[in-house]
Amino acid sequence: MVIVTRNSLVECNVCAKKLGVEFGGAPLLKCSKCLEATYCGRDCQVANWPSHRKACAAAVKTAAMREERALARPDLGATEHDVKFFADDITSEVTLLAMRSAFKIGEKDQCSTSRVLRLWFDYDAGAPHLRARFTFARSELVSFEEGLSHLSPATNAQHAGLVASTRLTRAHKEPDYAMGTIVFMMVNKKTGRCWPYMETQMCVRNSAWEFLSAQEMSLNPNWERTFAVALSHPELPGPALLILELFSSEAEERAKEAVWRGLSMMPSSRPRMLREMVKFSGLIAEPDIKEKALRALKELQTRK
């Protein structure tokens, strides 16, 4: 399973060429003013400047306003810090447990390029640890226009071309990846104030899920519960999240046989990998899923 976030998979804002030499792409160039727009070369940067000019100015203005606000109101600066770092901290949970089923990735009616996934959280600034400050409340799929409506005017201007560019570059996206736009809606429990935060390029592999491709894997009808459970205790390692997603989405027998087929391609490593999967399954907090996974994996350990 490969998780790709906006920090590791980037495309040219003009031609959608994949950037980042570590991924076999072109060197990454950024706008020197806003440090947000990305390009594959100077030609694309120059060509995009007329349309990027307003967004660039808005991004620079937003950054300056945030700095001034943080100095004038340290409490607001702390909230913004919490919101951003929490959204970054739960990238694995969002990509593995929320995006696939919410956007119906791998299905005929996949909507990752036509809808925004809004994730609502209650925020308690007084909780001692970052994850404890946020409690998942609900989710909703909305249009791009509605998804952007809660953002500040400056942020809206910055992302003014998002709807068009997302649809325009759909054909250029690498088929192996599904990209989705996530808006985190953080509501302060005491004041009722909402802090929206948007991730515009959260990606996930749609044909390399562990043991089953997205096209073969069932959607998890209870993904919100699975997502909430995963966030209710300290961070789970990636393998544990994969097991949680597999056994939450599939019937026990189907999940078990998928694991067996996958591990049959590496028979010498199978005993060790099954031991590790049993260990990771023990970290799952959801009793029913934990029991189902452990029962299936321990049965596989007895197979020859």
GROMACS .gro file of C-alpha atoms in nm:
model
  304
    1MET     CA    1   0.000   0.000   0.000
    2VAL     CA    2   0.135   0.339  -0.095
    3ILE     CA    3   0.002   0.657   0.061
    4VAL     CA    4   0.080   0.975  -0.129
    5THR     CA    5   0.012   1.314   0.024
    6ARG     CA    6   0.036   1.660  -0.121
    7ASN     CA    7   0.389   1.680   0.017
    8SER     CA    8   0.517   1.383  -0.181
    9LEU     CA    9   0.323   1.377  -0.508
   10VAL     CA   10   0.299   1.711  -0.689
   11GLU     CA   11   0.196   1.805  -1.041
   12CYS     CA   12   0.272   2.104  -1.259
   13ASN     CA   13  -0.014   2.351  -1.224
   14VAL     CA   14  -0.020   2.400  -1.602
   15CYS     CA   15   0.050   2.070  -1.779
   16ALA     CA   16  -0.013   1.824  -1.491
   17LYS     CA   17   0.330   1.665  -1.538
   18LYS     CA   18   0.430   1.466  -1.229
   19LEU     CA   19   0.702   1.643  -1.033
   20GLY     CA   20   0.964   1.525  -0.786
   21VAL     CA   21   1.280   1.346  -0.892
   22GLU     CA   22   1.230   1.089  -0.616
   23PHE     CA   23   0.921   0.972  -0.806
   24GLY     CA   24   1.087   0.979  -1.146
   25GLY     CA   25   0.935   1.315  -1.232
   26ALA     CA   26   1.074   1.651  -1.333
   27PRO     CA   27   1.250   1.878  -1.082
   28LEU     CA   28   1.002   2.071  -0.869
   29LEU     CA   29   0.986   2.449  -0.916
   30LYS     CA   30   0.772   2.677  -0.697
   31CYS     CA   31   0.650   3.033  -0.729
   32SER     CA   32   0.906   3.242  -0.542
   33LYS     CA   33   0.639   3.472  -0.395
   34CYS     CA   34   0.369   3.242  -0.257
   35LEU     CA   35   0.577   2.920  -0.252
   36GLU     CA   36   0.260   2.726  -0.336
   37ALA     CA   37   0.215   2.710  -0.715
   38THR     CA   38   0.425   2.430  -0.867
   39TYR     CA   39   0.572   2.406  -1.216
   40CYS     CA   40   0.783   2.174  -1.429
   41GLY     CA   41   0.980   2.461  -1.584
   42ARG     CA   42   0.999   2.831  -1.652
   43ASP     CA   43   0.784   2.812  -1.967
   44CYS     CA   44   0.485   2.683  -1.771
   45GLN     CA   45   0.547   2.932  -1.492
   46VAL     CA   46   0.554   3.228  -1.732
   47ALA     CA   47   0.246   3.103  -1.917
   48ASN     CA   48   0.053   3.066  -1.591
   49TRP     CA   49   0.146   3.402  -1.437
   50PRO     CA   50  -0.151   3.603  -1.577
   51SER     CA   51  -0.401   3.362  -1.420
   52HIS     CA   52  -0.189   3.296  -1.109
   53ARG     CA   53  -0.127   3.663  -1.026
   54LYS     CA   54  -0.442   3.714  -0.814
   55ALA     CA   55  -0.412   3.379  -0.638
   56CYS     CA   56  -0.048   3.452  -0.561
   57ALA     CA   57  -0.131   3.791  -0.409
   58ALA     CA   58  -0.409   3.633  -0.203
   59ALA     CA   59  -0.175   3.362  -0.072
   60VAL     CA   60   0.089   3.618   0.028
   61LYS     CA   61  -0.178   3.831   0.197
   62THR     CA   62  -0.320   3.532   0.383
   63ALA     CA   63   0.023   3.433   0.514
   64ALA     CA   64   0.084   3.789   0.637
   65MET     CA   65  -0.258   3.803   0.805
   66ARG     CA   66  -0.193   3.475   0.983
   67GLU     CA   67   0.138   3.601   1.114
   68GLU     CA   68  -0.018   3.926   1.240
   69ARG     CA   69  -0.309   3.739   1.400
   70ALA     CA   70  -0.075   3.495   1.571
   71LEU     CA   71   0.115   3.786   1.726
   72ALA     CA   72  -0.199   3.974   1.831
   73ARG     CA   73  -0.401   3.671   1.947
   74PRO     CA   74  -0.175   3.385   2.059
   75ASP     CA   75  -0.483   3.174   2.138
   76LEU     CA   76  -0.599   3.189   1.775
   77GLY     CA   77  -0.249   3.110   1.657
   78ALA     CA   78  -0.248   2.801   1.878
   79THR     CA   79  -0.582   2.689   1.733
   80GLU     CA   80  -0.459   2.727   1.376
   81HIS     CA   81  -0.147   2.533   1.472
   82ASP     CA   82  -0.358   2.251   1.620
   83VAL     CA   83  -0.589   2.235   1.318
   84LYS     CA   84  -0.308   2.218   1.063
   85PHE     CA   85  -0.096   1.968   1.253
   86PHE     CA   86  -0.393   1.744   1.334
   87ALA     CA   87  -0.499   1.738   0.968
   88ASP     CA   88  -0.145   1.641   0.870
   89ASP     CA   89  -0.121   1.389   1.155
   90ILE     CA   90  -0.422   1.187   1.039
   91THR     CA   91  -0.326   1.163   0.670
   92SER     CA   92  -0.299   0.783   0.692
   93GLU     CA   93  -0.641   0.744   0.852
   94VAL     CA   94  -0.802   0.977   0.597
   95THR     CA   95  -0.647   0.810   0.293
   96LEU     CA   96  -0.687   0.451   0.411
   97LEU     CA   97  -1.017   0.456   0.599
   98ALA     CA   98  -1.218   0.753   0.471
   99MET     CA   99  -1.135   0.837   0.110
  100ARG     CA  100  -1.186   0.495  -0.049
  101SER     CA  101  -1.539   0.435   0.076
  102ALA     CA  102  -1.654   0.799   0.088
  103PHE     CA  103  -1.546   0.870  -0.270
  104LYS     CA  104  -1.633   0.514  -0.385
  105ILE     CA  105  -1.285   0.470  -0.530
  106GLY     CA  106  -1.274   0.187  -0.781
  107GLU     CA  107  -1.651   0.196  -0.843
  108LYS     CA  108  -1.830   0.319  -1.155
  109ASP     CA  109  -1.977   0.612  -0.962
  110GLN     CA  110  -1.643   0.721  -0.810
  111CYS     CA  111  -1.680   1.091  -0.725
  112SER     CA  112  -1.333   1.200  -0.611
  113THR     CA  113  -1.306   1.455  -0.894
  114SER     CA  114  -1.658   1.596  -0.861
  115ARG     CA  115  -1.715   1.618  -0.486
  116VAL     CA  116  -1.541   1.749  -0.175
  117LEU     CA  117  -1.533   1.536   0.140
  118ARG     CA  118  -1.599   1.745   0.450
  119LEU     CA  119  -1.494   1.591   0.780
  120TRP     CA  120  -1.644   1.757   1.088
  121PHE     CA  121  -1.465   1.747   1.423
  122ASP     CA  122  -1.539   1.887   1.769
  123TYR     CA  123  -1.237   2.076   1.903
  124ASP     CA  124  -1.146   2.100   2.271
  125ALA     CA  125  -0.842   2.324   2.321
  126GLY     CA  126  -0.803   2.212   2.682
  127ALA     CA  127  -0.726   1.845   2.609
  128PRO     CA  128  -0.366   1.750   2.692
  129HIS     CA  129  -0.268   1.582   2.363
  130LEU     CA  130  -0.324   1.682   2.000
  131ARG     CA  131  -0.538   1.383   1.903
  132ALA     CA  132  -0.744   1.413   2.219
  133ARG     CA  133  -0.842   1.769   2.122
  134PHE     CA  134  -1.036   1.653   1.816
  135THR     CA  135  -1.337   1.419   1.811
  136PHE     CA  136  -1.478   1.305   1.477
  137ALA     CA  137  -1.846   1.400   1.448
  138ARG     CA  138  -1.969   1.336   1.093
  139SER     CA  139  -1.890   1.360   0.723
  140GLU     CA  140  -2.060   1.487   0.410
  141LEU     CA  141  -1.995   1.494   0.037
  142VAL     CA  142  -2.063   1.834  -0.117
  143SER     CA  143  -2.000   2.017  -0.443
  144PHE     CA  144  -1.672   2.202  -0.491
  145GLU     CA  145  -1.861   2.531  -0.467
  146GLU     CA  146  -2.016   2.435  -0.133
  147GLY     CA  147  -1.691   2.285  -0.010
  148LEU     CA  148  -1.510   2.614  -0.065
  149SER     CA  149  -1.789   2.831   0.074
  150HIS     CA  150  -1.667   2.826   0.435
  151LEU     CA  151  -1.313   2.928   0.348
  152SER     CA  152  -1.192   3.285   0.387
  153PRO     CA  153  -1.216   3.519   0.085
  154ALA     CA  154  -0.838   3.521   0.053
  155THR     CA  155  -0.823   3.140   0.061
  156ASN     CA  156  -1.112   3.121  -0.185
  157ALA     CA  157  -0.926   3.347  -0.425
  158GLN     CA  158  -0.617   3.134  -0.380
  159HIS     CA  159  -0.812   2.823  -0.485
  160ALA     CA  160  -1.036   2.994  -0.740
  161GLY     CA  161  -0.917   2.768  -1.020
  162LEU     CA  162  -0.945   2.444  -0.825
  163VAL     CA  163  -1.278   2.328  -0.970
  164ALA     CA  164  -1.178   2.392  -1.330
  165SER     CA  165  -0.827   2.256  -1.292
  166THR     CA  166  -0.947   1.941  -1.116
  167ARG     CA  167  -1.189   1.861  -1.397
  168LEU     CA  168  -0.958   1.978  -1.674
  169THR     CA  169  -0.663   1.766  -1.563
  170ARG     CA  170  -0.868   1.457  -1.485
  171ALA     CA  171  -0.749   1.287  -1.802
  172HIS     CA  172  -0.389   1.365  -1.714
  173LYS     CA  173  -0.398   1.198  -1.373
  174GLU     CA  174  -0.199   0.881  -1.341
  175PRO     CA  175  -0.466   0.605  -1.349
  176ASP     CA  176  -0.299   0.432  -1.058
  177TYR     CA  177  -0.388   0.716  -0.823
  178ALA     CA  178  -0.713   0.865  -0.700
  179MET     CA  179  -0.698   1.226  -0.585
  180GLY     CA  180  -0.949   1.379  -0.348
  181THR     CA  181  -1.015   1.718  -0.191
  182ILE     CA  182  -1.073   1.714   0.185
  183VAL     CA  183  -1.203   2.002   0.396
  184PHE     CA  184  -1.159   1.959   0.770
  185MET     CA  185  -1.427   2.148   0.966
  186MET     CA  186  -1.307   2.200   1.323
  187VAL     CA  187  -1.576   2.337   1.558
  188ASN     CA  188  -1.472   2.479   1.896
  189LYS     CA  189  -1.699   2.316   2.156
  190LYS     CA  190  -1.702   2.624   2.381
  191THR     CA  191  -1.733   2.910   2.132
  192GLY     CA  192  -1.902   2.736   1.840
  193ARG     CA  193  -1.650   2.892   1.602
  194CYS     CA  194  -1.563   2.679   1.299
  195TRP     CA  195  -1.209   2.655   1.160
  196PRO     CA  196  -1.208   2.511   0.806
  197TYR     CA  197  -0.885   2.369   0.669
  198MET     CA  198  -0.849   2.230   0.318
  199GLU     CA  199  -0.618   1.965   0.177
  200THR     CA  200  -0.634   1.986  -0.202
  201GLN     CA  201  -0.414   1.695  -0.308
  202MET     CA  202  -0.464   1.395  -0.084
  203CYS     CA  203  -0.398   1.087  -0.298
  204VAL     CA  204  -0.418   0.714  -0.259
  205ARG     CA  205  -0.331   0.420  -0.481
  206ASN     CA  206  -0.648   0.273  -0.627
  207SER     CA  207  -0.503  -0.043  -0.777
  208ALA     CA  208  -0.256  -0.155  -0.514
  209TRP     CA  209  -0.457  -0.206  -0.198
  210GLU     CA  210  -0.313  -0.465   0.031
  211PHE     CA  211  -0.432  -0.806  -0.096
  212LEU     CA  212  -0.727  -0.667  -0.298
  213SER     CA  213  -0.744  -0.393  -0.561
  214ALA     CA  214  -0.990  -0.110  -0.511
  215GLN     CA  215  -1.197  -0.253  -0.797
  216GLU     CA  216  -1.231  -0.586  -0.614
  217MET     CA  217  -1.264  -0.457  -0.260
  218SER     CA  218  -1.606  -0.392  -0.109
  219LEU     CA  219  -1.685  -0.045   0.016
  220ASN     CA  220  -1.706  -0.017   0.393
  221PRO     CA  221  -2.066   0.091   0.470
  222ASN     CA  222  -1.959   0.176   0.826
  223TRP     CA  223  -1.641   0.362   0.735
  224GLU     CA  224  -1.729   0.657   0.961
  225ARG     CA  225  -1.736   0.426   1.263
  226THR     CA  226  -1.409   0.260   1.155
  227PHE     CA  227  -1.253   0.604   1.106
  228ALA     CA  228  -1.373   0.726   1.447
  229VAL     CA  229  -1.242   0.413   1.619
  230ALA     CA  230  -0.899   0.454   1.458
  231LEU     CA  231  -0.879   0.814   1.580
  232SER     CA  232  -0.998   0.736   1.932
  233HIS     CA  233  -0.664   0.604   2.055
  234PRO     CA  234  -0.294   0.672   1.986
  235GLU     CA  235  -0.181   0.652   1.626
  236LEU     CA  236  -0.198   0.306   1.471
  237PRO     CA  237   0.088   0.199   1.244
  238GLY     CA  238   0.009   0.164   0.874
  239PRO     CA  239  -0.013  -0.219   0.873
  240ALA     CA  240  -0.270  -0.212   1.153
  241LEU     CA  241  -0.479   0.041   0.961
  242LEU     CA  242  -0.467  -0.182   0.651
  243ILE     CA  243  -0.587  -0.482   0.851
  244LEU     CA  244  -0.860  -0.271   1.012
  245GLU     CA  245  -0.979  -0.153   0.670
  246LEU     CA  246  -0.969  -0.500   0.511
  247PHE     CA  247  -1.159  -0.679   0.788
  248SER     CA  248  -1.404  -0.389   0.829
  249SER     CA  249  -1.492  -0.394   0.459
  250GLU     CA  250  -1.497  -0.766   0.381
  251ALA     CA  251  -1.660  -1.074   0.525
  252GLU     CA  252  -1.417  -1.275   0.736
  253GLU     CA  253  -1.375  -1.562   0.488
  254ARG     CA  254  -1.319  -1.331   0.190
  255ALA     CA  255  -1.067  -1.119   0.382
  256LYS     CA  256  -0.885  -1.430   0.505
  257GLU     CA  257  -0.856  -1.582   0.158
  258ALA     CA  258  -0.737  -1.250   0.014
  259VAL     CA  259  -0.455  -1.242   0.270
  260TRP     CA  260  -0.364  -1.602   0.190
  261ARG     CA  261  -0.350  -1.538  -0.185
  262GLY     CA  262  -0.139  -1.228  -0.132
  263LEU     CA  263   0.110  -1.401   0.096
  264SER     CA  264   0.128  -1.709  -0.129
  265MET     CA  265   0.339  -1.503  -0.369
  266MET     CA  266   0.610  -1.483  -0.101
  267PRO     CA  267   0.604  -1.826   0.070
  268SER     CA  268   0.940  -1.788   0.244
  269SER     CA  269   0.826  -1.467   0.416
  270ARG     CA  270   0.472  -1.583   0.491
  271PRO     CA  271   0.526  -1.711   0.849
  272ARG     CA  272   0.701  -1.390   0.954
  273MET     CA  273   0.443  -1.167   0.787
  274LEU     CA  274   0.154  -1.354   0.947
  275ARG     CA  275   0.319  -1.315   1.289
  276GLU     CA  276   0.352  -0.942   1.227
  277MET     CA  277  -0.010  -0.916   1.111
  278VAL     CA  278  -0.128  -1.092   1.427
  279LYS     CA  279   0.078  -0.847   1.633
  280PHE     CA  280  -0.067  -0.546   1.453
  281SER     CA  281  -0.421  -0.684   1.477
  282GLY     CA  282  -0.381  -0.685   1.853
  283LEU     CA  283  -0.356  -0.305   1.845
  284ILE     CA  284  -0.703  -0.257   1.693
  285ALA     CA  285  -0.946  -0.107   1.944
  286GLU     CA  286  -1.268  -0.225   1.775
  287PRO     CA  287  -1.342  -0.559   1.953
  288ASP     CA  288  -1.544  -0.723   1.674
  289ILE     CA  289  -1.294  -0.640   1.399
  290LYS     CA  290  -0.999  -0.729   1.619
  291GLU     CA  291  -1.150  -1.068   1.702
  292LYS     CA  292  -1.237  -1.139   1.338
  293ALA     CA  293  -0.888  -1.049   1.215
  294LEU     CA  294  -0.709  -1.246   1.486
  295ARG     CA  295  -0.926  -1.553   1.430
  296ALA     CA  296  -0.865  -1.549   1.054
  297LEU     CA  297  -0.491  -1.481   1.076
  298LYS     CA  298  -0.428  -1.745   1.340
  299GLU     CA  299  -0.612  -2.000   1.125
  300LEU     CA  300  -0.384  -1.908   0.834
  301GLN     CA  301  -0.080  -1.970   1.055
  302THR     CA  302  -0.182  -2.337   1.074
  303ARG     CA  303  -0.210  -2.381   0.697
  304LYS     CA  304   0.061  -2.550   0.498
   0.00000   0.00000   0.00000
